[in-house]
PDB file of C-alpha atoms in Angstrom:
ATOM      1  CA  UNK A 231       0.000   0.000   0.000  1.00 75.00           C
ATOM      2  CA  UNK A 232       1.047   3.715  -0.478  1.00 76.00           C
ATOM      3  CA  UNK A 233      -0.028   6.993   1.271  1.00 77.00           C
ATOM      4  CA  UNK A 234       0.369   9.969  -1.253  1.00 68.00           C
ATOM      5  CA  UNK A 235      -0.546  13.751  -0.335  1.00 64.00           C
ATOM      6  CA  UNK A 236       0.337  16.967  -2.995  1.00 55.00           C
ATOM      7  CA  UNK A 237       3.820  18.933  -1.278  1.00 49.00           C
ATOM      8  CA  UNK A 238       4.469  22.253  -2.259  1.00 43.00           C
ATOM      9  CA  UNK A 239       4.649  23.488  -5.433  1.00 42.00           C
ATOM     10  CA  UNK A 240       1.491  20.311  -6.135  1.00 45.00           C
ATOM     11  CA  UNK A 241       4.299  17.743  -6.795  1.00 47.00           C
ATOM     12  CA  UNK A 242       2.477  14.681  -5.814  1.00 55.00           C
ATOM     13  CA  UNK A 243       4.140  12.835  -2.491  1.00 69.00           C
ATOM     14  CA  UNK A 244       3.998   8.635  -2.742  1.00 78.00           C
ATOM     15  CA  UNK A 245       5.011   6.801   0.369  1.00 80.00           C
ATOM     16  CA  UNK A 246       5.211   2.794   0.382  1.00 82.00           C
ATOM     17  CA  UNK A 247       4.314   1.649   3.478  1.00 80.00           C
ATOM     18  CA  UNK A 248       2.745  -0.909   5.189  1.00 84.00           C
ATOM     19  CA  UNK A 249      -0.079  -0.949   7.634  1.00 85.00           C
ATOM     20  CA  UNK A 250       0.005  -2.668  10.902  1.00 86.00           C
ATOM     21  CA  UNK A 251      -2.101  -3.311  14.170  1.00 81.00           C
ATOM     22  CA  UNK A 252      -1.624  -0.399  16.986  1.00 85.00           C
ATOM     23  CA  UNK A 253      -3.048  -2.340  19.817  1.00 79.00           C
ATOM     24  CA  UNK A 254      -3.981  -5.910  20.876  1.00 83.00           C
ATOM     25  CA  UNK A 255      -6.860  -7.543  22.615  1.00 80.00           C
ATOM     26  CA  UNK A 256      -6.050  -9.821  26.406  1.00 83.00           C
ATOM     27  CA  UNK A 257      -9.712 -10.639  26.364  1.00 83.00           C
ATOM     28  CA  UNK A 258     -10.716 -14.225  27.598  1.00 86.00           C
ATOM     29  CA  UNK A 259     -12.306 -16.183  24.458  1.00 87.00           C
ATOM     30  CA  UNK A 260     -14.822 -18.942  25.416  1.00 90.00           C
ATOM     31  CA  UNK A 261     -15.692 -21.939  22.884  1.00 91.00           C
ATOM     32  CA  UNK A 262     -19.095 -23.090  23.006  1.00 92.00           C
ATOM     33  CA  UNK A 263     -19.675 -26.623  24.531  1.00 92.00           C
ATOM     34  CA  UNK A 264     -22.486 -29.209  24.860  1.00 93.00           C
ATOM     35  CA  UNK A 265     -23.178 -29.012  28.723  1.00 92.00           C
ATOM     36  CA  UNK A 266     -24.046 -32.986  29.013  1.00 92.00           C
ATOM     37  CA  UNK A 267     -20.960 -34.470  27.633  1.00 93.00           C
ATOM     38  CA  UNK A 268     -18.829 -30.880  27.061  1.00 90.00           C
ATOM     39  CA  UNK A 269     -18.343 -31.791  23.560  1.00 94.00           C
ATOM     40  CA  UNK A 270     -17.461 -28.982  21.414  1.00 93.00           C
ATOM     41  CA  UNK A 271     -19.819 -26.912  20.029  1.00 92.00           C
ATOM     42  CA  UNK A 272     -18.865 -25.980  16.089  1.00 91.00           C
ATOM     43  CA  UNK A 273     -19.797 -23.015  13.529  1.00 90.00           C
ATOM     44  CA  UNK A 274     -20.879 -24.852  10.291  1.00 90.00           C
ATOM     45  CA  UNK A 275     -21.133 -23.342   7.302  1.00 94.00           C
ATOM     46  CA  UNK A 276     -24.208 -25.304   5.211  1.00 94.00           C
ATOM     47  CA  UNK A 277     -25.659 -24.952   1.679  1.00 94.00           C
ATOM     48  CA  UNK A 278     -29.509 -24.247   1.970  1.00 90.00           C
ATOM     49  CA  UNK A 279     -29.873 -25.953  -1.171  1.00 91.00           C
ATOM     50  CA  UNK A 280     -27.589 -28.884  -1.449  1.00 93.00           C
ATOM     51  CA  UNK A 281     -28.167 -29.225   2.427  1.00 92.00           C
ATOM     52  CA  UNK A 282     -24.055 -30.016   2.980  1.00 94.00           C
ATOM     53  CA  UNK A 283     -21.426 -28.378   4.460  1.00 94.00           C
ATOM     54  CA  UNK A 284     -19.725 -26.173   2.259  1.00 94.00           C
ATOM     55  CA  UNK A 285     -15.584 -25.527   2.708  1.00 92.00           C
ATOM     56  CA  UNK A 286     -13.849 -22.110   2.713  1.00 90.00           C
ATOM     57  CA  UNK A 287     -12.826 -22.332  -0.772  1.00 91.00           C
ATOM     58  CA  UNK A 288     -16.446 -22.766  -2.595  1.00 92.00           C
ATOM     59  CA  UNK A 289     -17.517 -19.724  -0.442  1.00 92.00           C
ATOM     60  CA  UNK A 290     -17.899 -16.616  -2.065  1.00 91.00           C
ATOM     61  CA  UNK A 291     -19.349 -13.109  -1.644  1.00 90.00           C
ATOM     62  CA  UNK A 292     -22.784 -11.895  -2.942  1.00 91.00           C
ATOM     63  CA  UNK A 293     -25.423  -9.211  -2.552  1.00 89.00           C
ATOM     64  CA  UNK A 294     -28.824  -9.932  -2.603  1.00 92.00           C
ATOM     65  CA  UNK A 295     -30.742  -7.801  -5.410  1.00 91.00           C
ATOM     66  CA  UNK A 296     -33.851  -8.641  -4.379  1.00 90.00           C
ATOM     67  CA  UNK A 297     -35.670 -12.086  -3.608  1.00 85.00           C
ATOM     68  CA  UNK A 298     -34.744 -13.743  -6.857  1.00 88.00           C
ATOM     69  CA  UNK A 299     -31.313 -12.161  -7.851  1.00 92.00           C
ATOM     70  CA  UNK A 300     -28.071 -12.747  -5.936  1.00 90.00           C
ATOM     71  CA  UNK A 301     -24.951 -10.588  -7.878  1.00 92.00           C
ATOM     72  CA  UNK A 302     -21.886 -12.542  -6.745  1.00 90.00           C
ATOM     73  CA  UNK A 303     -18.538 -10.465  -6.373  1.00 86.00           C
ATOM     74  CA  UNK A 304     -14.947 -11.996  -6.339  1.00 84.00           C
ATOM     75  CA  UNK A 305     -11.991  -9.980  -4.716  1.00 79.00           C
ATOM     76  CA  UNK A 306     -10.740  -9.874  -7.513  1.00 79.00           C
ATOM     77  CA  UNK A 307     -13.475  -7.301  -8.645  1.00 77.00           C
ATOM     78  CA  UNK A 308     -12.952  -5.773  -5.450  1.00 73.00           C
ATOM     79  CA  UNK A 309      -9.680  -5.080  -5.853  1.00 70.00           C
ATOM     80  CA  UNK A 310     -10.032  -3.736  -9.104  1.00 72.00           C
ATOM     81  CA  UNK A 311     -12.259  -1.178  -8.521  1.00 70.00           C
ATOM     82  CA  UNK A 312     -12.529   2.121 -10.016  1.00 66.00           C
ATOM     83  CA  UNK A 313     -10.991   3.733  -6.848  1.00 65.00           C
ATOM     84  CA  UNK A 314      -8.184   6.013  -6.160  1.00 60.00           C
ATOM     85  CA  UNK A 315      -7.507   4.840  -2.459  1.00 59.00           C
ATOM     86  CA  UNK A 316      -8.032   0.995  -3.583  1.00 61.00           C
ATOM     87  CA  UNK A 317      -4.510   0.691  -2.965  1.00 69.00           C
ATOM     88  CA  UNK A 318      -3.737   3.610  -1.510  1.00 78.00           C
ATOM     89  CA  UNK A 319      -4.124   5.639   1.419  1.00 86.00           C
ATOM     90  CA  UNK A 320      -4.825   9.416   0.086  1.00 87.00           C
ATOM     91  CA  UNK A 321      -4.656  12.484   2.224  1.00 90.00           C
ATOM     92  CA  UNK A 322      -7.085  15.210   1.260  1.00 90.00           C
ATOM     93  CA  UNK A 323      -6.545  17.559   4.134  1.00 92.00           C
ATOM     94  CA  UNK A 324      -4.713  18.930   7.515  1.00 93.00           C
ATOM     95  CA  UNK A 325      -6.965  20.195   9.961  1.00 93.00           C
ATOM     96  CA  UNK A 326      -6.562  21.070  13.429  1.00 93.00           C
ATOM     97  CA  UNK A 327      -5.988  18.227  16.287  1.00 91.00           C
ATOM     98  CA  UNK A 328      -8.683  19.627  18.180  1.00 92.00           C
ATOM     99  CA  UNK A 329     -11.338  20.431  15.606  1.00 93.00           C
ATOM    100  CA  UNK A 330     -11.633  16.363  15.398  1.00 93.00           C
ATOM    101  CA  UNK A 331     -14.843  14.884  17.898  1.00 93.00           C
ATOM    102  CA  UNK A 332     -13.213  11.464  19.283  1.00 93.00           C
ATOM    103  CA  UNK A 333     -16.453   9.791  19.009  1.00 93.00           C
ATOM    104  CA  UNK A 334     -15.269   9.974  15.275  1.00 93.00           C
ATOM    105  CA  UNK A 335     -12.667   7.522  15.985  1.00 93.00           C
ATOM    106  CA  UNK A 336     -12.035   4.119  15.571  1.00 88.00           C
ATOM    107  CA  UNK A 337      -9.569   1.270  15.573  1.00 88.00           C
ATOM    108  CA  UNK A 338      -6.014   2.413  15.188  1.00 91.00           C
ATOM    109  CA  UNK A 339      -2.597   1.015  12.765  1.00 93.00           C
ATOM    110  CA  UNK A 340       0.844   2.154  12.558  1.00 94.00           C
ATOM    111  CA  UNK A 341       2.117   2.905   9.245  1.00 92.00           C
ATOM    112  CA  UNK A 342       5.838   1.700   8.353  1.00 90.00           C
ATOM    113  CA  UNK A 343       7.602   2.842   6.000  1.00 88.00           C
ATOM    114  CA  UNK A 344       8.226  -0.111   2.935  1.00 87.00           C
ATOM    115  CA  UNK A 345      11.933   0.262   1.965  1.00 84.00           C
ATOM    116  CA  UNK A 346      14.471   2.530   1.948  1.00 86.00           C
ATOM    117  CA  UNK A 347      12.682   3.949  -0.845  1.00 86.00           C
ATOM    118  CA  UNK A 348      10.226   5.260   1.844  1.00 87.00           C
ATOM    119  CA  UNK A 349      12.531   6.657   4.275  1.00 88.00           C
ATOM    120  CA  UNK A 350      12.974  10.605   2.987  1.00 89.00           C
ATOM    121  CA  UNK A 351       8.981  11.230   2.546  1.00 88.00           C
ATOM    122  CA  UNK A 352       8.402   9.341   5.291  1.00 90.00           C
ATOM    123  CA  UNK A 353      10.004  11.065   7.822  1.00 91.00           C
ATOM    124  CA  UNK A 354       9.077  14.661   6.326  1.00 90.00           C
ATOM    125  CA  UNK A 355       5.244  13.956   6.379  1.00 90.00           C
ATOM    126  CA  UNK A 356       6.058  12.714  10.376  1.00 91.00           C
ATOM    127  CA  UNK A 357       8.008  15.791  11.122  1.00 91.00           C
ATOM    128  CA  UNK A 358       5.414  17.982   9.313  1.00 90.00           C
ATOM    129  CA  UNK A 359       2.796  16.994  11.419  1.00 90.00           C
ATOM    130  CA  UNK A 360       4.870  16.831  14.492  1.00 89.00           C
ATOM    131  CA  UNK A 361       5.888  20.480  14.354  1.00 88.00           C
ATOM    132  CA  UNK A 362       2.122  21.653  14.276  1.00 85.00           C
ATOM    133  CA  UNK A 363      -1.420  20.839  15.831  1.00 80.00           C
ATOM    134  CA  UNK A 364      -2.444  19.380  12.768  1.00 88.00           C
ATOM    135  CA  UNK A 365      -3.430  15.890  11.731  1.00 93.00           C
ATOM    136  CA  UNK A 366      -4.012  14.632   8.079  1.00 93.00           C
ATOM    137  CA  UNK A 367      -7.210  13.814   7.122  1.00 94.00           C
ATOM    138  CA  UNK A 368      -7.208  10.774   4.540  1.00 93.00           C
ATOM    139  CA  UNK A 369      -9.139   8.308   2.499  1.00 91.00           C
ATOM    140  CA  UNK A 370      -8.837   4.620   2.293  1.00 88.00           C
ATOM    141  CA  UNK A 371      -9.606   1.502   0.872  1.00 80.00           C
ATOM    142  CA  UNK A 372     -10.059  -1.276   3.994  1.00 77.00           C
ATOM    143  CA  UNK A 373     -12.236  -4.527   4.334  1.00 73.00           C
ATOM    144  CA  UNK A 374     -13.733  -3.871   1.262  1.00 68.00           C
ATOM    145  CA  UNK A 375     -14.943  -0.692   1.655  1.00 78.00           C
ATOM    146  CA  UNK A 376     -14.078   3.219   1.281  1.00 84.00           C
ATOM    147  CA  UNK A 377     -13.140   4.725   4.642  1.00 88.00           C
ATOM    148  CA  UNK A 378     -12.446   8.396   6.347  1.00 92.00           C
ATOM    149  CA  UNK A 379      -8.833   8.339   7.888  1.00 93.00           C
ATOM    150  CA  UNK A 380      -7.111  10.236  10.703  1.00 95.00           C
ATOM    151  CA  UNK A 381      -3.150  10.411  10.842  1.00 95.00           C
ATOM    152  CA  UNK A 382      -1.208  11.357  13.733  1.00 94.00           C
ATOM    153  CA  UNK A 383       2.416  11.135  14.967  1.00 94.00           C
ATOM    154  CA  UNK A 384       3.237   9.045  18.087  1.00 92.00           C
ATOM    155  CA  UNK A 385       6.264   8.213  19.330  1.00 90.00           C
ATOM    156  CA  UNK A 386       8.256   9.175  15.703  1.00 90.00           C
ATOM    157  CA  UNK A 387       5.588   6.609  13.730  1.00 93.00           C
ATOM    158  CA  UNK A 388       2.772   7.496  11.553  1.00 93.00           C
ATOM    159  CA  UNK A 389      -0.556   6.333  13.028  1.00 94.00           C
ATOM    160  CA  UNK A 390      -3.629   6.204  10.981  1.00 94.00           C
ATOM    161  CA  UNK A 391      -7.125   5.797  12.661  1.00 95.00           C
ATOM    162  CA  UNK A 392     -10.394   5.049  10.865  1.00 92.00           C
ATOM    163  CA  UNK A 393     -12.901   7.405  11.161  1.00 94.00           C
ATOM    164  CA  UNK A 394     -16.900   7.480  10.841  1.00 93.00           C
ATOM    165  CA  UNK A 395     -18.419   9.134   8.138  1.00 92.00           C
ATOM    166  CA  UNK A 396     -20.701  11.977   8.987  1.00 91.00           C
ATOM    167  CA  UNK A 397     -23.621  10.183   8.260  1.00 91.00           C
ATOM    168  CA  UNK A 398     -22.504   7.594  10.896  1.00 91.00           C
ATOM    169  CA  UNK A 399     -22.856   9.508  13.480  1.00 90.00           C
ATOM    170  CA  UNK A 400     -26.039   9.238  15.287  1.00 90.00           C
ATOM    171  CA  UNK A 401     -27.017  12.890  17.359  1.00 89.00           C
ATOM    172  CA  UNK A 402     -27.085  13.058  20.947  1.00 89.00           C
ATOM    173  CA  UNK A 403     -30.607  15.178  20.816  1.00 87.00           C
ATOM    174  CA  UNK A 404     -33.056  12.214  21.552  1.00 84.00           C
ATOM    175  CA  UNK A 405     -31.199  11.167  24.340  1.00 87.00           C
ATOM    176  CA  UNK A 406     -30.328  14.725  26.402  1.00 87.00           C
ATOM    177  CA  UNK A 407     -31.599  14.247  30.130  1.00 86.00           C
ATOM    178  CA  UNK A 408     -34.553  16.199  31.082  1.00 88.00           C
ATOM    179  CA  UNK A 409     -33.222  19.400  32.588  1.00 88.00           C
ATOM    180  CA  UNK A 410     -32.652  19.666  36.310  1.00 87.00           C
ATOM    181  CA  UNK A 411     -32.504  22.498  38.978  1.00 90.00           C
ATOM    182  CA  UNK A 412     -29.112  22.285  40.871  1.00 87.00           C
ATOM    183  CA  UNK A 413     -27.755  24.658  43.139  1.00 89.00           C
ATOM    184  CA  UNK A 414     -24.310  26.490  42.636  1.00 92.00           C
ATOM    185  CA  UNK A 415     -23.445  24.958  46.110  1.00 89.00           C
ATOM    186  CA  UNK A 416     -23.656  21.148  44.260  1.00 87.00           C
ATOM    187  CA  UNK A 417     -21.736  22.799  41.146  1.00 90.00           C
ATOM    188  CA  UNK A 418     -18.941  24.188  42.988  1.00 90.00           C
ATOM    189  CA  UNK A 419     -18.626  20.724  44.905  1.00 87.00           C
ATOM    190  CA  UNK A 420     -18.695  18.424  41.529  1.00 88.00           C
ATOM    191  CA  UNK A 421     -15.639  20.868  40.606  1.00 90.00           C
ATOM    192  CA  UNK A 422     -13.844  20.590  43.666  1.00 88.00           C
ATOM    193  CA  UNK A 423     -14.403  16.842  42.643  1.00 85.00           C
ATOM    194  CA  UNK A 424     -13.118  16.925  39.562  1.00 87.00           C
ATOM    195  CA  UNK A 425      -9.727  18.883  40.550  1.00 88.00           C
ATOM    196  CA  UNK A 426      -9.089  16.507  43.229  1.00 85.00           C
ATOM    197  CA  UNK A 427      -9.239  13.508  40.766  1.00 83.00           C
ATOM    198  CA  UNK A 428      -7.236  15.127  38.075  1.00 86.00           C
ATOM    199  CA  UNK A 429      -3.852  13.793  36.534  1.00 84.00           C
ATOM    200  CA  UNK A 430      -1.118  14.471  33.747  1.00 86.00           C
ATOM    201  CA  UNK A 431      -1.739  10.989  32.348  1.00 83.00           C
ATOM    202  CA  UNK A 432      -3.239   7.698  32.900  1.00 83.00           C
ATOM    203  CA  UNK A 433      -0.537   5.985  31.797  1.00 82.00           C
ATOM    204  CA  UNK A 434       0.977   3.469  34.384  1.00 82.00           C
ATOM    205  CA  UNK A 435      -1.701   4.492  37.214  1.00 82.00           C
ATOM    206  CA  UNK A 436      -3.254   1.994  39.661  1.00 81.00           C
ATOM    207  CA  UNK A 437      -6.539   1.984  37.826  1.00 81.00           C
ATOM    208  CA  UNK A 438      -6.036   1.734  34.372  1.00 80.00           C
ATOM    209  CA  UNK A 439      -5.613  -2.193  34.517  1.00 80.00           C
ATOM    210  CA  UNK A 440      -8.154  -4.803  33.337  1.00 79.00           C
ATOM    211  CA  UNK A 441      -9.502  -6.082  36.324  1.00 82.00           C
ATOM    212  CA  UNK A 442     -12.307  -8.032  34.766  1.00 82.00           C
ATOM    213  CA  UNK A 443      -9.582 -10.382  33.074  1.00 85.00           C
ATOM    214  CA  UNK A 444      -7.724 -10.709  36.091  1.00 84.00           C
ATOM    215  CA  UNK A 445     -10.985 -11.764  38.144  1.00 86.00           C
ATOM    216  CA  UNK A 446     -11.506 -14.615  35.418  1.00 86.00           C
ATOM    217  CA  UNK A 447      -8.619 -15.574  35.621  1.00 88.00           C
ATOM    218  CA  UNK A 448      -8.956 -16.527  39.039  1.00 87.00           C
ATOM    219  CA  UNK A 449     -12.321 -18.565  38.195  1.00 88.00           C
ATOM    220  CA  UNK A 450     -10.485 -20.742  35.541  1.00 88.00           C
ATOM    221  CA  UNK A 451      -7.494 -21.116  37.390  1.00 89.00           C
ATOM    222  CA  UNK A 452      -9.372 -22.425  40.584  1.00 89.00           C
ATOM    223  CA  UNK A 453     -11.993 -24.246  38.874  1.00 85.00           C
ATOM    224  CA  UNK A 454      -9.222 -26.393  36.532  1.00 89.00           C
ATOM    225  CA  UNK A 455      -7.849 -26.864  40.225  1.00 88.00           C
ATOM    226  CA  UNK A 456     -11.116 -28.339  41.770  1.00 89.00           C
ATOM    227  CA  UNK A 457     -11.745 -25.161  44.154  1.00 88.00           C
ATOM    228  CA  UNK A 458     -14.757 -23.052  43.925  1.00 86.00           C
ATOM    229  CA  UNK A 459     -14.571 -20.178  42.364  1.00 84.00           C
ATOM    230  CA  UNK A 460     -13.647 -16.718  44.267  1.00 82.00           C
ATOM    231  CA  UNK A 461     -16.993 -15.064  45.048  1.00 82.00           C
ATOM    232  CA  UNK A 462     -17.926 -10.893  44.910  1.00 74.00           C
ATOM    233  CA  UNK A 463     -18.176  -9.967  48.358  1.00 69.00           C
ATOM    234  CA  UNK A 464     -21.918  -9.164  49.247  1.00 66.00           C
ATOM    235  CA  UNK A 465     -23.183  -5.616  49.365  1.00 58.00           C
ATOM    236  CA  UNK A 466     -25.042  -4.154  51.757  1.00 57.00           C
ATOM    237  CA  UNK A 467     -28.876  -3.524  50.852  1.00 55.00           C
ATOM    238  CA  UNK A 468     -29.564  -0.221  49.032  1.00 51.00           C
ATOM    239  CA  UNK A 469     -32.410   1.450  48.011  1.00 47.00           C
ATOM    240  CA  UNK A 470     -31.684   4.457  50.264  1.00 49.00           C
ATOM    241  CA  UNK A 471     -31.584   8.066  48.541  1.00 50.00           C
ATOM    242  CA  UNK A 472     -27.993   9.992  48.693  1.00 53.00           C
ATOM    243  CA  UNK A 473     -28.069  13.498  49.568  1.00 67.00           C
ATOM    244  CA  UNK A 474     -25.907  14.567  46.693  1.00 65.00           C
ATOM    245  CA  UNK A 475     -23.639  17.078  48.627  1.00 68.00           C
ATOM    246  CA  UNK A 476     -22.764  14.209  51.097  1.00 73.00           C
ATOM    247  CA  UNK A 477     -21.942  11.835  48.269  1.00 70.00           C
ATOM    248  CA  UNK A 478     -19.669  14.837  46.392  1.00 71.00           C
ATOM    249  CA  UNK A 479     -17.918  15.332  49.676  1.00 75.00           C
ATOM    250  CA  UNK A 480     -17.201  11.953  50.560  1.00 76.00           C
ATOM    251  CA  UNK A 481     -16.112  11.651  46.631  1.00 75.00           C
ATOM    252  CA  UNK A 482     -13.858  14.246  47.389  1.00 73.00           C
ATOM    253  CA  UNK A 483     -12.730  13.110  50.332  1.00 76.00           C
ATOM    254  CA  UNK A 484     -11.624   9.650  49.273  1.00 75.00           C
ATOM    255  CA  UNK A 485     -10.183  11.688  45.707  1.00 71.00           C
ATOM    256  CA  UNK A 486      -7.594  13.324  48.377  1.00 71.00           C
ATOM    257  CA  UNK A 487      -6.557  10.630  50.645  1.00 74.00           C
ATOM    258  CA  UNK A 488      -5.827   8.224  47.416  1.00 70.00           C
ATOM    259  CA  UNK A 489      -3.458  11.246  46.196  1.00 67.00           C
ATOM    260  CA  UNK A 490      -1.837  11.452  49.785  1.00 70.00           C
ATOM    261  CA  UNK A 491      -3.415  14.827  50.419  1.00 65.00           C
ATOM    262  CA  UNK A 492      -4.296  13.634  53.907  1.00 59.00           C
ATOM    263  CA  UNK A 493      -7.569  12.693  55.469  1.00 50.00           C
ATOM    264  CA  UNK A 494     -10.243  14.074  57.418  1.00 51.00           C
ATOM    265  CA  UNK A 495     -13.232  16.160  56.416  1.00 51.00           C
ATOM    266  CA  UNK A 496     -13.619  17.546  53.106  1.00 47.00           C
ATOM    267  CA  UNK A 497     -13.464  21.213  53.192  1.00 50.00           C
ATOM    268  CA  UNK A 498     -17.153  22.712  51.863  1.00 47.00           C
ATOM    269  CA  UNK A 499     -17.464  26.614  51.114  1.00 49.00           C
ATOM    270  CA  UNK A 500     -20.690  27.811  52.004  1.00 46.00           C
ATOM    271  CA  UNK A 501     -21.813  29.576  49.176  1.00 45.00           C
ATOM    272  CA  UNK A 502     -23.606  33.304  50.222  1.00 47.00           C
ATOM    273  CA  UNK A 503     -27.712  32.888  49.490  1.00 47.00           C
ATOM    274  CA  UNK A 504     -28.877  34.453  46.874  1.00 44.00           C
ATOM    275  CA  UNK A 505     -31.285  37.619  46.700  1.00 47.00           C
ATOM    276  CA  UNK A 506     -34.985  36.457  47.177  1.00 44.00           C
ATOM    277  CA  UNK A 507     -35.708  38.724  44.482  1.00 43.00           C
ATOM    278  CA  UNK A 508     -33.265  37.022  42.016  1.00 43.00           C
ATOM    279  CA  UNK A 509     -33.895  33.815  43.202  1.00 41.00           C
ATOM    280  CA  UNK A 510     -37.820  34.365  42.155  1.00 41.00           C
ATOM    281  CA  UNK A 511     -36.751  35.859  38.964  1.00 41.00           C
ATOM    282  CA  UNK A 512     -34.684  32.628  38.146  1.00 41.00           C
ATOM    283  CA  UNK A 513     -37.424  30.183  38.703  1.00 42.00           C
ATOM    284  CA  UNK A 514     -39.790  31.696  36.497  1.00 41.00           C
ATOM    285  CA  UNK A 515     -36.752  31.642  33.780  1.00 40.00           C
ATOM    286  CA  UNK A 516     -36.579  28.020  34.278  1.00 39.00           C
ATOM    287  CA  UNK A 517     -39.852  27.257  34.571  1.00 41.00           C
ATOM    288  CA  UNK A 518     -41.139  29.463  30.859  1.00 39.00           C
ATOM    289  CA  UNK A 519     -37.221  27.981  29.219  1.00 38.00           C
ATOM    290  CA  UNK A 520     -39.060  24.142  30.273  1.00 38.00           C
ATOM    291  CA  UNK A 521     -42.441  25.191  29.138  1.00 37.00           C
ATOM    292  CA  UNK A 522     -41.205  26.372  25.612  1.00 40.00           C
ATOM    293  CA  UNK A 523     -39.191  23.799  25.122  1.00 40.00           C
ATOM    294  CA  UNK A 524     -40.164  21.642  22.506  1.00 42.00           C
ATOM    295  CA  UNK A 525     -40.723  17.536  23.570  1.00 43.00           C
ATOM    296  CA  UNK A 526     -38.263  15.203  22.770  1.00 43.00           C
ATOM    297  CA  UNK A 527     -39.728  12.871  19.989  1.00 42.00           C
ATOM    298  CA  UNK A 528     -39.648   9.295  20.360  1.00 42.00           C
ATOM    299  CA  UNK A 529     -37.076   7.002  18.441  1.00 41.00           C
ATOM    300  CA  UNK A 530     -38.045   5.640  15.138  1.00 41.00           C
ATOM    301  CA  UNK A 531     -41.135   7.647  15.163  1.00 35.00           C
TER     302      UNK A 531
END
């Protein structure tokens, strides 16, 4: 594969590279089993028709036209297709790091360079991006279809994302919570909050392990030994409503012993009351805002 981009004076830029996995799964994969007997459980692949199983290599891909007309495609046809980023990776644009939403973004691969051929352009496309907030926005060719690319620089390699197309991208509006009176007393707390739980980087902190995996570990591991299983230790019954302020404090609270700020009580501001005449005044703003407000309408209405 090659990534291309226009340099200045529009002389076009090709780069041989090759694309590679950024990141790895450590997930726990279960086979299926009979229960009685714990025989496995297989995927079979069958011909409606000829009622057999059917091997890998007399499967092929096809799109249903309508009831009565299947159009079969080889990858051959695939790969042939009329497409400038069939076997390429083209960059149409820089934009700013920032103006990107991260919900845009998907599964990541490092690009390295494919020769010595590659070295030069490679490592003035990384340097160009490194040297500014910009990231390259590209097009791509990738399990058979057209997608919207994102390249970055980390750690002195090319990265490219895949990206949703707008039109992918479902809108938050059906789903915004009804809106809620709070006072600037619980505000001010949820900020204390979130300043007390800040850090430069989650990198190498206590937290950012897998803790599910590790837990079922410790099932397998004591069940292939004969021993029950470790068991979640029981919580206490619920049900009871949390005065929000407590809860922030005690948030807080924990938030500053974990980070060796010492213990005791949280430290809470009391905020000055309000004017009763602006306090009137800003009900009735909330209450006509609610009022005019138009209803949420209901999903695939």
């Amino acid at each position: 594969m090659t990534c291309g981009y226009s340099s200045v004076g529009s002389v076009n830029t090709t780069i041989p590279i090759k694309v590679l996995p950024a990141t790895e799964t450590h997930s726990i994969r279960f086979h299926q089993y009979h229960l009685e007997d714990m025989g496995r459980v297989r995927t079979r692949k069958v011909c409606e028709i000829e009622g057999r199983e059917v091997p890998n290599a007399e499967i092929g891909k096809g799109y249903e036209v309508n009831s009565d007309t299947i159009v079969a495609i080889d990858d051959a046809e695939l790969d042939d297709m009329p497409l400038p980023t069939a076997k390429a990776i083209e960059i149409v644009a820089f934009v700013p790091a920032e103006s990107i939403d991260p919900v845009r973004i998907s599964d990541g691969y490092y690009l390295q360079g494919d020769g010595q051929v590659s070295a030069k352009p490679y490592t003035l496309l990384r340097k160009a991006l490194a040297r500014n907030s910009k990231v390259a926005v590209a097009k791509f060719a990738w399990h058979g279809r057209e997608r919207l690319g994102l390249l970055r620089v980390r750690d002195d390699v090319i990265v490219l994302h895949a990206m949703k197309w707008d039109d992918e991208i479902r809108s938050p509006e059906t789903i915004m919570p009804a809106p809620a009176e709070l006072t600037e007393e619980e505000v001010e707390e949820a900020v204390l909050l979130v300043d007390s739980m800040t850090v430069d980087d989650i990198a190498d902190q206590e937290w950012a392990t897998d803790r599910y995996t590790a837990a079922l570990e410790e099932v397998i591991h004591a069940k292939a030994d004969g021993k029950k299983p470790p068991r979640a230790a029981e919580e206490e019954p619920g049900g009871a409503v949390v005065d929000l302020m407590a809860a922030l404090e005690q948030s807080v609270q924990r938030a500053q012993e974990s980070r060796g700020e010492g213990g005791g009580e949280a430290t809470v501001h009391e905020m000055k009351p309000k004017k009763a005449a602006k306090k009137t005044a800003a009900k009735k703003t909330t209450k006509k805002a609610s009022a005019t407000k138009p209803a949420a309408k209901k999903r695939g209405a």
